[in-house]
CSV table of C-alpha atoms and ligand atoms in Angstrom, one decimal:
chain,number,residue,atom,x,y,z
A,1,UNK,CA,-4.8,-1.2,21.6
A,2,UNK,CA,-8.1,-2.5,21.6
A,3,UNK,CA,-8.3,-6.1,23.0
A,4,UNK,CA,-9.7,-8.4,20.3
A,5,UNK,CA,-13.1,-9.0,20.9
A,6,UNK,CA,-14.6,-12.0,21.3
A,7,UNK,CA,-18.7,-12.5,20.4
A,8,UNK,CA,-20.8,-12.5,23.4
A,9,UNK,CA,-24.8,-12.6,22.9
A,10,UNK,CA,-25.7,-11.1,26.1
A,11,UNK,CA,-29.1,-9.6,27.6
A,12,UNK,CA,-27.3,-6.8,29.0
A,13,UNK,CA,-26.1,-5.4,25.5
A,14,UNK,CA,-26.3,-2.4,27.0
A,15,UNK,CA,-23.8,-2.7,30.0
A,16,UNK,CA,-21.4,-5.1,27.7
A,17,UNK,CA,-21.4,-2.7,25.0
A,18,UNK,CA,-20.7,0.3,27.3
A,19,UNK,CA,-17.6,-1.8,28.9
A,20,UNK,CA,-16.7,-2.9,25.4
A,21,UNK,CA,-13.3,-1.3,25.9
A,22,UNK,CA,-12.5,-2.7,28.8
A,23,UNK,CA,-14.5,-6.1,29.2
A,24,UNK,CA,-12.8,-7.5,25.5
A,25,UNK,CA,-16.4,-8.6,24.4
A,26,UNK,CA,-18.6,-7.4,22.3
A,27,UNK,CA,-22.7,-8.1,22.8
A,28,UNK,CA,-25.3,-7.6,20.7
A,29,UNK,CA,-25.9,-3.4,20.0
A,30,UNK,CA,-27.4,-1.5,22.8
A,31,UNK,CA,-30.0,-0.1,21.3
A,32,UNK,CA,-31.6,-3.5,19.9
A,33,UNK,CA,-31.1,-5.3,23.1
A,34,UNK,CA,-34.8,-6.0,24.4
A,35,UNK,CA,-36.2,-5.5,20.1
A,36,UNK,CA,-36.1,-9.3,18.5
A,37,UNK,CA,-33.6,-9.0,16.2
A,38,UNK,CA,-34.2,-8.5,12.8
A,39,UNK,CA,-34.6,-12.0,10.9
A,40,UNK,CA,-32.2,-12.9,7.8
A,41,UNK,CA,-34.3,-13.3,4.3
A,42,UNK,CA,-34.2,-16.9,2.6
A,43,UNK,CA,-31.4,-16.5,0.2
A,44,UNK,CA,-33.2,-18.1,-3.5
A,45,UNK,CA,-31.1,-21.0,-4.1
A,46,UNK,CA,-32.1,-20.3,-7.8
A,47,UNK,CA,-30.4,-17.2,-7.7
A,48,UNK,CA,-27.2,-18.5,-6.1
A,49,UNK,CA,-27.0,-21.1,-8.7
A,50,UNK,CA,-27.3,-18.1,-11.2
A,51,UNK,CA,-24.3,-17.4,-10.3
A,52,UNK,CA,-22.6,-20.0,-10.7
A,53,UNK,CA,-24.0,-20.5,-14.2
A,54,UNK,CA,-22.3,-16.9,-15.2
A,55,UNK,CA,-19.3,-18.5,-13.4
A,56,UNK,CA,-19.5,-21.4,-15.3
A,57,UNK,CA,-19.8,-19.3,-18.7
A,58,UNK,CA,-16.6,-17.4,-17.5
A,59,UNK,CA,-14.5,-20.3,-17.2
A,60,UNK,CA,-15.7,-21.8,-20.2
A,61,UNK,CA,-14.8,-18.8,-22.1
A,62,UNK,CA,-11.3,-18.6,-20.8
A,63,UNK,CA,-9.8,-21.4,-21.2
A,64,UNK,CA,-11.8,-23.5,-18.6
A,65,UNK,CA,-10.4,-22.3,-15.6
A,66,UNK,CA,-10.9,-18.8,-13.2
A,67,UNK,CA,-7.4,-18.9,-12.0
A,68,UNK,CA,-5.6,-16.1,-10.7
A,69,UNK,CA,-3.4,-14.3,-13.0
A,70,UNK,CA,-5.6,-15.9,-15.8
A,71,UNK,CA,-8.6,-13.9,-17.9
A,72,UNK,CA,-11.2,-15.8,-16.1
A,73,UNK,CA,-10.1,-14.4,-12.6
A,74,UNK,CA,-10.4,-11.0,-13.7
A,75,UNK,CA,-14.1,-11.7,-15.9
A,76,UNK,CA,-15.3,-13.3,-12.9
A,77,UNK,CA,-14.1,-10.3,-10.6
A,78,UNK,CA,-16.2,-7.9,-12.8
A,79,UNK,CA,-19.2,-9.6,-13.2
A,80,UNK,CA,-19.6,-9.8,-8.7
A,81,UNK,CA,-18.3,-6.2,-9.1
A,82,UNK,CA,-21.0,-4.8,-11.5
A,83,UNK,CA,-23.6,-6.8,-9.4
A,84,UNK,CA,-22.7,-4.8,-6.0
A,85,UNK,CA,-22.2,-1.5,-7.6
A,86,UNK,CA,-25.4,-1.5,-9.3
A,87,UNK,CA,-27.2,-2.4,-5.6
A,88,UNK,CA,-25.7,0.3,-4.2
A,89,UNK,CA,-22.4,-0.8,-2.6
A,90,UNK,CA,-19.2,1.1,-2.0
A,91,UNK,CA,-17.2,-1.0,-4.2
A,92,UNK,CA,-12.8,-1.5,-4.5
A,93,UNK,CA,-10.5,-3.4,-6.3
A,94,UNK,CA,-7.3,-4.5,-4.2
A,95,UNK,CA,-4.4,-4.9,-6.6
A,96,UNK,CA,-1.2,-7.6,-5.7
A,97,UNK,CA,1.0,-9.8,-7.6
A,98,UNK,CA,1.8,-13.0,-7.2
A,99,UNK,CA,4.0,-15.6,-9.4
A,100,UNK,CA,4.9,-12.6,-11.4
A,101,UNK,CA,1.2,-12.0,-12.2
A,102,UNK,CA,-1.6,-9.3,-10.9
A,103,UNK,CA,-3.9,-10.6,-8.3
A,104,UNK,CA,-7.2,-8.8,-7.4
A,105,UNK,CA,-9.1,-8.8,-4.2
A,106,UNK,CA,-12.6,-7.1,-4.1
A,107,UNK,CA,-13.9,-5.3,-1.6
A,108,UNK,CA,-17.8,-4.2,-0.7
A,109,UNK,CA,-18.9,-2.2,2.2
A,110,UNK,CA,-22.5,-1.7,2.4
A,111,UNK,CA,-23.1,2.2,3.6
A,112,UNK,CA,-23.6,2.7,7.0
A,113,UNK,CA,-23.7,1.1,10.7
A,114,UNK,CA,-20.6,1.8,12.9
A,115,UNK,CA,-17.5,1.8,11.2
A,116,UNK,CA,-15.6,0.5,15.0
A,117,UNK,CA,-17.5,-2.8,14.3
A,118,UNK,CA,-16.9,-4.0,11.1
A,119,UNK,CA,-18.6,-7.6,10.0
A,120,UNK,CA,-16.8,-9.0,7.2
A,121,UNK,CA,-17.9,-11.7,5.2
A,122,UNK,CA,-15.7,-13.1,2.6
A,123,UNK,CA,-14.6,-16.2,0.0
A,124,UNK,CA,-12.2,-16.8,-2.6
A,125,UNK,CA,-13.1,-16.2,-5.9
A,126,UNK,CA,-10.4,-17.7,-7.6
A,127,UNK,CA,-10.0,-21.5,-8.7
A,128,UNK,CA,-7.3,-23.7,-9.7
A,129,UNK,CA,-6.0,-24.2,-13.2
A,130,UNK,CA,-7.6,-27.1,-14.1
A,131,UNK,CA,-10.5,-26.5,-13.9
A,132,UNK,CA,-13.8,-23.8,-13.7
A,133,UNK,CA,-13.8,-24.2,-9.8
A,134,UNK,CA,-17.4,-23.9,-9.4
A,135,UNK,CA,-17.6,-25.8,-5.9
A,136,UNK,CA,-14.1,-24.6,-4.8
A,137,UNK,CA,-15.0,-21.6,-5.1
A,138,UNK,CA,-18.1,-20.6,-6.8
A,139,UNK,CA,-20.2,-21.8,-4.1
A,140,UNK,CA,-18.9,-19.6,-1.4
A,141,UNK,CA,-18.5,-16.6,-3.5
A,142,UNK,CA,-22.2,-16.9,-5.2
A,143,UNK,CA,-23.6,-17.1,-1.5
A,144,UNK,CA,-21.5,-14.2,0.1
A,145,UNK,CA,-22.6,-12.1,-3.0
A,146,UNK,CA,-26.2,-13.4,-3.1
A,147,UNK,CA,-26.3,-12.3,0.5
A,148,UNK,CA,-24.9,-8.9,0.0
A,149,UNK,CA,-27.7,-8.4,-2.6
A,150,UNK,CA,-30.7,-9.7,-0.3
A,151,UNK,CA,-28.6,-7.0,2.1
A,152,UNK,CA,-29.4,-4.1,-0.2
A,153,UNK,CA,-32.8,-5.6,-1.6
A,154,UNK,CA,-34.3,-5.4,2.4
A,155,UNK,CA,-32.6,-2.2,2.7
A,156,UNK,CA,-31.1,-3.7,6.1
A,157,UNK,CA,-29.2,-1.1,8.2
A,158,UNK,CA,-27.3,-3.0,11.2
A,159,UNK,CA,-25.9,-1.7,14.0
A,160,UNK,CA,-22.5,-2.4,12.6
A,161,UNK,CA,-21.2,-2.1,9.5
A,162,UNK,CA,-21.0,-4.4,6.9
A,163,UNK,CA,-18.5,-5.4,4.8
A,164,UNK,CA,-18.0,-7.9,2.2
A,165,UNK,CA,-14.7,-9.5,0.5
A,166,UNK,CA,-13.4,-11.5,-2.8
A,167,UNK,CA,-10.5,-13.0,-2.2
A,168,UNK,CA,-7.6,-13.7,-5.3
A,169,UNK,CA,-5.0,-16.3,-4.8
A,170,UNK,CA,-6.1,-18.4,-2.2
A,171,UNK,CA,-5.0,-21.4,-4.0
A,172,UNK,CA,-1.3,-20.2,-4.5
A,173,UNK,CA,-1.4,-20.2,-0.4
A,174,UNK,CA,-3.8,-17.7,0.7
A,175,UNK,CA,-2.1,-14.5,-0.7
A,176,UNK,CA,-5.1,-12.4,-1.6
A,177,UNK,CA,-6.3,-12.6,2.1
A,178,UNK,CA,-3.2,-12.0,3.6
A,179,UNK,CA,-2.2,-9.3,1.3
A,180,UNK,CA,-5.5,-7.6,2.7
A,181,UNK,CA,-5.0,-8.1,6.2
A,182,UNK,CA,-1.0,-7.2,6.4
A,183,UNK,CA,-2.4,-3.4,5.1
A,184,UNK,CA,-4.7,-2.7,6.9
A,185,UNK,CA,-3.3,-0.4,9.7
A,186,UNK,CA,-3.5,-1.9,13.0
A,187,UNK,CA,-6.6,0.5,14.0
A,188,UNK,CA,-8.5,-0.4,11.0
A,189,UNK,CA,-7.4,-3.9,11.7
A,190,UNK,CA,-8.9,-3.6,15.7
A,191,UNK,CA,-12.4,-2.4,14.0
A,192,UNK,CA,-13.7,-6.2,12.5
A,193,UNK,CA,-15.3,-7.6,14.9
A,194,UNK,CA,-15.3,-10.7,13.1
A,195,UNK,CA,-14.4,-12.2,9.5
A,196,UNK,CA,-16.7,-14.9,8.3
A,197,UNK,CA,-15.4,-17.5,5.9
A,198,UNK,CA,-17.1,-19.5,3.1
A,199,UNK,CA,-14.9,-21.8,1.0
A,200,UNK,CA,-16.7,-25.1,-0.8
A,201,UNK,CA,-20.2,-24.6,0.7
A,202,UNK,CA,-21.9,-27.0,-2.1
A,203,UNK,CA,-20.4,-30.5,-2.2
A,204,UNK,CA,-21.7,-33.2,-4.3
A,205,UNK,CA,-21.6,-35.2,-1.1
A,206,UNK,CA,-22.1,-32.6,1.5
A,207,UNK,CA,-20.8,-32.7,5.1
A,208,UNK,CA,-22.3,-29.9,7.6
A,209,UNK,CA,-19.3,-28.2,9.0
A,210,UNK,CA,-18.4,-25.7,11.1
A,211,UNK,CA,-15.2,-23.6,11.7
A,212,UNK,CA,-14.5,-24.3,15.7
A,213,UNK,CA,-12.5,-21.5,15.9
A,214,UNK,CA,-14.5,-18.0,18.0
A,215,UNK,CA,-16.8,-19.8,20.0
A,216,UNK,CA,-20.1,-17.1,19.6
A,217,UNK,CA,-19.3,-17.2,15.5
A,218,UNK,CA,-19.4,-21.1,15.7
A,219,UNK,CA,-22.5,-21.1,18.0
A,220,UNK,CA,-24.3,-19.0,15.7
A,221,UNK,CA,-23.8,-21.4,12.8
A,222,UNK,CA,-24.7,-24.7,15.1
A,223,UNK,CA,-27.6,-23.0,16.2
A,224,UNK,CA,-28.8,-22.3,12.8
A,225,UNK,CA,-28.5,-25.7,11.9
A,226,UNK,CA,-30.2,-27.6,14.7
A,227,UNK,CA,-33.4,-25.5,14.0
A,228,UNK,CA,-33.0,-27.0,10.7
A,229,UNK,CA,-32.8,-30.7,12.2
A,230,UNK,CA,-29.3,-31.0,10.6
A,231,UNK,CA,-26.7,-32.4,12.5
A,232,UNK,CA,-23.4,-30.6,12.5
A,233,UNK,CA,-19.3,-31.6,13.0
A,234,UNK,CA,-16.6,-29.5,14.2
A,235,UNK,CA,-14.1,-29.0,11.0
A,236,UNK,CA,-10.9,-30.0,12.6
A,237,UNK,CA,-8.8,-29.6,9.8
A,238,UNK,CA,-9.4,-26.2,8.6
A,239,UNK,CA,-6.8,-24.4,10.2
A,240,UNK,CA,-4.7,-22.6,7.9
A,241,UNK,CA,-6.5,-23.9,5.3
A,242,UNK,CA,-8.3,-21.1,3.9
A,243,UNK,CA,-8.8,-16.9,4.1
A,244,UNK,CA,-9.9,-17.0,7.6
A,245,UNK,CA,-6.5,-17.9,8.8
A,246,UNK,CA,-4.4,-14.5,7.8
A,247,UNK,CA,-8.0,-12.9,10.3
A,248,UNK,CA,-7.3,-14.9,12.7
A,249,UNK,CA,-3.1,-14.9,12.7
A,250,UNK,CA,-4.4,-11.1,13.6
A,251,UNK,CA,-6.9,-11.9,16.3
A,252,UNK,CA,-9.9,-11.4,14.7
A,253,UNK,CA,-13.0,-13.6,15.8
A,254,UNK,CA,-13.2,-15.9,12.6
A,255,UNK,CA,-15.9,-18.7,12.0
A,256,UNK,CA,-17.4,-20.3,8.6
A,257,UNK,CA,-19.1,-23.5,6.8
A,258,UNK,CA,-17.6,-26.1,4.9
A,259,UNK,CA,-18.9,-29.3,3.3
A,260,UNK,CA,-15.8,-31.2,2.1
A,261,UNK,CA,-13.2,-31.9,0.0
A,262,UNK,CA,-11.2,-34.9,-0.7
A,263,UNK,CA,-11.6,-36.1,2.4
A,264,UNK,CA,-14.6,-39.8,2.6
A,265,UNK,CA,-17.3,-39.7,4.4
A,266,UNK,CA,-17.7,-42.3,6.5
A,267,UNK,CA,-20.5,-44.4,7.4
A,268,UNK,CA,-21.7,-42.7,10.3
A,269,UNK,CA,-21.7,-39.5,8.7
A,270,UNK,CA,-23.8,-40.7,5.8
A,271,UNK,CA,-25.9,-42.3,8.7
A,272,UNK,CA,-26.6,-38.8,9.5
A,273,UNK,CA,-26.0,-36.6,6.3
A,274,UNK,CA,-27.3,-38.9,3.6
A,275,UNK,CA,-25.0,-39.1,0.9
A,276,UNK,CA,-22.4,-42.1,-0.2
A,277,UNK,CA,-20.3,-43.2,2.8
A,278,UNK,CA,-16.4,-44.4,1.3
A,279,UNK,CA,-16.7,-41.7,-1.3
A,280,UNK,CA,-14.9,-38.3,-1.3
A,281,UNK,CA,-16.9,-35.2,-0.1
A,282,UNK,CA,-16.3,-34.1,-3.6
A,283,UNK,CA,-14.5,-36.2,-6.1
A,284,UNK,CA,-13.9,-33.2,-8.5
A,285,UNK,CA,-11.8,-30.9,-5.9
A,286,UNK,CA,-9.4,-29.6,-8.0
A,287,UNK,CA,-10.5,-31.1,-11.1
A,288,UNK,CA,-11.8,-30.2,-14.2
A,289,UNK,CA,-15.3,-31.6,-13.2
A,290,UNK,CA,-15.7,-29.4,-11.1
A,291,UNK,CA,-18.4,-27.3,-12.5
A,292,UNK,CA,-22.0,-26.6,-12.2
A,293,UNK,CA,-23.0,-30.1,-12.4
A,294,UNK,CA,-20.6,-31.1,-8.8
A,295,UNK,CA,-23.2,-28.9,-6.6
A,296,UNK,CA,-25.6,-30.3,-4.1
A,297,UNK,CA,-28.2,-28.2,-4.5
A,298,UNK,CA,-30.0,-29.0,-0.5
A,299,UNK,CA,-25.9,-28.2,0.6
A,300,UNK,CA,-26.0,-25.2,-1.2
A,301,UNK,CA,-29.7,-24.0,-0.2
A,302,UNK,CA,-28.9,-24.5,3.4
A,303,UNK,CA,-25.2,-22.6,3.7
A,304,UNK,CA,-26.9,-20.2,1.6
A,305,UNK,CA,-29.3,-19.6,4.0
A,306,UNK,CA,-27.0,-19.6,6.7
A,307,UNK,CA,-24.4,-17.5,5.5
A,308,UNK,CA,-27.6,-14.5,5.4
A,309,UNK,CA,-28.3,-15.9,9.3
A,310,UNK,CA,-25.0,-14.9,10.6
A,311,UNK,CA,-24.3,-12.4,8.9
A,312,UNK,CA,-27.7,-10.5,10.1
A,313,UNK,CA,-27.6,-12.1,13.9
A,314,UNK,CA,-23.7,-11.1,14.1
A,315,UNK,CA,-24.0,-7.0,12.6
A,316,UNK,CA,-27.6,-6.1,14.1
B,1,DTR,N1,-7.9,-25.1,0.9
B,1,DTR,C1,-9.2,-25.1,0.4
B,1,DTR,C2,-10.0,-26.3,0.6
B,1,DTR,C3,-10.1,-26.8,2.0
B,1,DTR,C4,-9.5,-27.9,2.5
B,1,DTR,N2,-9.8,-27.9,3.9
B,1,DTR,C5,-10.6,-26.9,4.2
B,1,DTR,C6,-11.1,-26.6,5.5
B,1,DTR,C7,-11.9,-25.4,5.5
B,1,DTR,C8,-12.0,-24.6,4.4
B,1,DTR,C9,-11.5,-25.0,3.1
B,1,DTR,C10,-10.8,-26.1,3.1
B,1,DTR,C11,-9.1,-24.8,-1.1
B,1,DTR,O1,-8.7,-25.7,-1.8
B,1,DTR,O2,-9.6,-23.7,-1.5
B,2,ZN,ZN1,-9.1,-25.2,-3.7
B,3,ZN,ZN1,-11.3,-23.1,-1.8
């Protein structure tokens, strides 16, 4: 059984990754150890928010929501679908029920890179009845699929291979996520060397975030953001609280970005974040306001751009 691997950057990719068996961590490949490693794209906020205009249009067509079990779940599964398959993605539809309806999950791999290390990147797709859930969760699903397109528009072949999820029924407790995990057979499950997670990424009053869960995963992200200048906190209440949790209840490395919910920001974090301090993250979670207007867009630009980052630095 292959010990779970933890991320390691390490200059001696090439020992670590023979040892990889043995030592439980995985480096950097081999082969790219001493080449500077490929650097991600800037992910067009324009085009993310594209998305979440179609998004929008979904919800507004269907009753105003993209709920699972509901026509806007499935409308909005189709439209990421048709967007992967025609850039060149190995596309599949994961079918479940849940409350006595059918639940989808979607599932992207990219061709190529080593099918032993698998980096996943994934966010729910489905949003709560009230409303079109364009923050919760548009956002993360617009980024992880405008990332897999700037994937196939640079042509990028990793080291490992890349993978790329839509989650259904995470706001019914998480089922889509964990219906994928609990199939997959314990040897497939040993290949993902990490699952990245990306759940409200656009808040009106944005919070900078990070999962504090594999330490290389969460290094990555922090890293990102100090070269931006931006100031980041350790999201201490995540656990269980989204599709990273069913990844790691099986001991896969999990890390991921989140800039708030219900929670207030207080005055030291608008002191560093901007924003109103006293005032919910986002004061439409789980509302019907939340649509296309309850985006930051600099929120949005920036996890954009890091969801690309780690998702390059972590498969080269
Ligand atoms: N459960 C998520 C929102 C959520 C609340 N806390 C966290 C922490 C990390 C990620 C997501 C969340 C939802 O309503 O979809
Ligand atoms: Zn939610
Ligand atoms: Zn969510």
């Amino acid at each position: 059984m292959k010990l779970p691997v933890s991320w390691r950057a390490s200059a001696t990719a090439a020992v670590a990754a023979a040892t990889l068996l043995t030592s439980g961590s995985i480096a950097g490949a081999a082969s790219k150890a001493d080449v500077e490693a490929a650097a991600a794209p800037d992910i067009p906020v324009a085009n993310v928010k594209a998305h979440l205009t179609q998004l929008q249009s979904i919800a507004t067509a269907n009753g105003g929501n993209r709920a699972h079990g509901r026509p806007g779940y499935k409308a909005s599964l189709d439209y990421v679908k048709a967007k992967l398959d025609a850039a060149g993605y190995t596309t599949a539809i994961q079918q479940f029920t849940s409350s006595g309806r059918t639940g989808y999950n979607l599932i992207a791999d990219w061709p190529g890179g080593d099918t032993n290390q698998v980096v996943m990147a994934g966010s729910h797709l489905d949003s709560v009845s009230s409303g079109p859930g364009i923050n919760d969760n548009g956002s993360g699903s617009a980024a992880v699929l405008e990332t897999a397109l700037a994937v196939s528009r640079a042509g990028y072949q990793p080291t490992k291979h890349l993978r790329f999820a839509w989650w259904g029924a995470e706001e019914l407790g998480l089922v889509g996520s964990r219906y994928y995990v609990n199939n997959l057979s314990s040897a497939n499950r040993a290949k993902i060397s990490g699952y990245l997670n990306f759940d409200m990424i656009g808040s009106p009053n944005p919070g900078y975030f990070v999962y504090d869960d594999d330490p290389a995963i969460e290094k990555t992200f922090k890293d990102y953001y100090a070269g931006l200048g931006v100031a980041t906190e350790i999201e201490t209440e995540g656990d269980g609280r989204s599709d990273h949790a069913p990844f790691k209840s099986a001991g896969v490395p999990v890390g991921g970005l989140f800039t708030g919910a219900s929670r207030t920001k207080t005055a030291a974090q608008a002191a560093k974040w901007g924003g109103t301090s006293g005032q919910s993250f986002d004061r439409c979670y789980h509302s019907s306001c939340d649509t296309t207007s309850n985006i930051n867009d600099t929120a949005l630009n920036r996890n954009s751009d890091a969801v690309a980052h780690a998702v390059w630095e972590l498969s080269e």
